[in-house]
Short mmCIF file of C-alpha atoms in Angstrom, two decimals:
data_model
loop_
_atom_site.label_atom_id
_atom_site.label_comp_id
_atom_site.label_asym_id
_atom_site.label_seq_id
_atom_site.Cartn_x
_atom_site.Cartn_y
_atom_site.Cartn_z
CA MET A 915 0.02 0.13 -0.14
CA LYS A 916 3.12 2.18 0.49
CA ASN A 917 2.87 2.46 -3.50
CA VAL A 918 -0.68 3.67 -3.53
CA PRO A 919 -0.75 7.35 -3.24
CA HIS A 920 -3.50 8.47 -0.70
CA TRP A 921 -4.34 5.23 -0.19
CA GLN A 922 -6.06 6.46 3.23
CA LEU A 923 -8.55 8.87 1.14
CA PHE A 924 -8.99 5.87 -1.14
CA VAL A 925 -10.21 3.91 1.79
CA LEU A 926 -12.71 6.60 3.10
CA LEU A 927 -13.74 7.54 -0.44
CA TYR A 928 -14.85 3.49 -0.53
CA LEU A 929 -16.25 3.33 2.53
CA LEU A 930 -18.78 6.23 2.11
CA MET A 931 -19.74 5.38 -1.63
CA VAL A 932 -19.68 1.62 -1.28
CA ALA A 933 -19.97 0.15 2.25
CA VAL A 934 -22.91 2.68 3.16
CA PRO A 935 -25.14 2.00 0.19
CA VAL A 936 -24.72 -1.49 -0.36
CA TYR A 937 -25.66 -1.49 3.48
CA PHE A 938 -28.97 0.80 3.01
CA ALA A 939 -29.79 -1.55 0.00
CA HIS A 940 -29.50 -4.61 2.42
CA THR A 941 -31.23 -3.30 4.94
CA PHE A 942 -34.09 -1.73 2.71
CA LEU A 943 -34.38 -5.01 0.53
CA LYS A 944 -34.27 -7.46 3.65
CA GLN A 945 -37.06 -5.94 4.81
CA ARG A 946 -38.72 -6.42 1.64
CA ALA A 947 -37.65 -10.27 1.49
CA TYR A 948 -38.72 -10.97 5.10
CA ALA A 949 -42.44 -9.15 4.80
CA ASN A 950 -43.35 -11.14 1.49
CA ARG A 951 -41.17 -14.51 1.15
CA THR A 952 -41.13 -15.17 -2.41
CA PHE A 953 -38.23 -16.34 -4.56
CA GLY A 954 -38.38 -13.13 -6.56
CA ASN A 955 -37.94 -11.08 -3.79
CA LEU A 956 -35.19 -13.38 -2.68
CA ILE A 957 -33.71 -13.04 -6.24
CA LEU A 958 -34.47 -9.24 -6.23
CA TYR A 959 -32.33 -9.01 -2.90
CA PHE A 960 -29.20 -10.35 -4.50
CA ALA A 961 -29.26 -8.80 -7.44
CA GLY A 962 -30.35 -5.47 -5.69
CA VAL A 963 -27.18 -5.69 -3.15
CA LEU A 964 -24.64 -7.20 -6.22
CA ALA A 965 -26.03 -4.33 -8.47
CA THR A 966 -25.59 -1.69 -5.97
CA GLY A 967 -21.97 -3.11 -5.11
CA PHE A 968 -21.01 -2.95 -8.51
CA ILE A 969 -22.35 0.19 -9.44
CA MET A 970 -20.83 1.66 -6.50
CA HIS A 971 -17.51 -0.10 -6.93
CA SER A 972 -17.06 1.49 -10.47
CA PHE A 973 -18.17 4.87 -9.57
CA SER A 974 -15.75 5.29 -6.81
CA THR A 975 -12.68 3.30 -8.62
CA TRP A 976 -13.13 6.05 -11.57
CA LEU A 977 -13.22 8.70 -9.69
CA TYR A 978 -9.64 7.56 -7.63
CA PHE A 979 -8.09 7.25 -10.78
CA THR A 980 -9.43 9.98 -12.63
CA PHE A 981 -8.77 12.34 -9.58
CA PHE A 982 -6.08 10.86 -7.31
CA PHE A 983 -3.89 8.51 -9.20
CA GLN A 984 -2.35 10.47 -11.82
CA ASN A 985 0.92 10.57 -13.47
CA ARG A 986 2.28 13.62 -13.09
CA ASN A 987 5.71 14.85 -14.52
#
């Protein structure tokens, strides 16, 4: 990690932009899945949590590599 510039900022950015939205999606979709136990809601839970994680992961790494991990001459 010592060769990664601003890695502490990246970890903070990742926690705020990925972990928090995935947690909110998890709690909301879990409540929905427990309220109406169907196979469709179970699939929606897994797809929603995975999609939220993938989209937010992609966006946060794009932000990091665009603004913080630039080659400077």
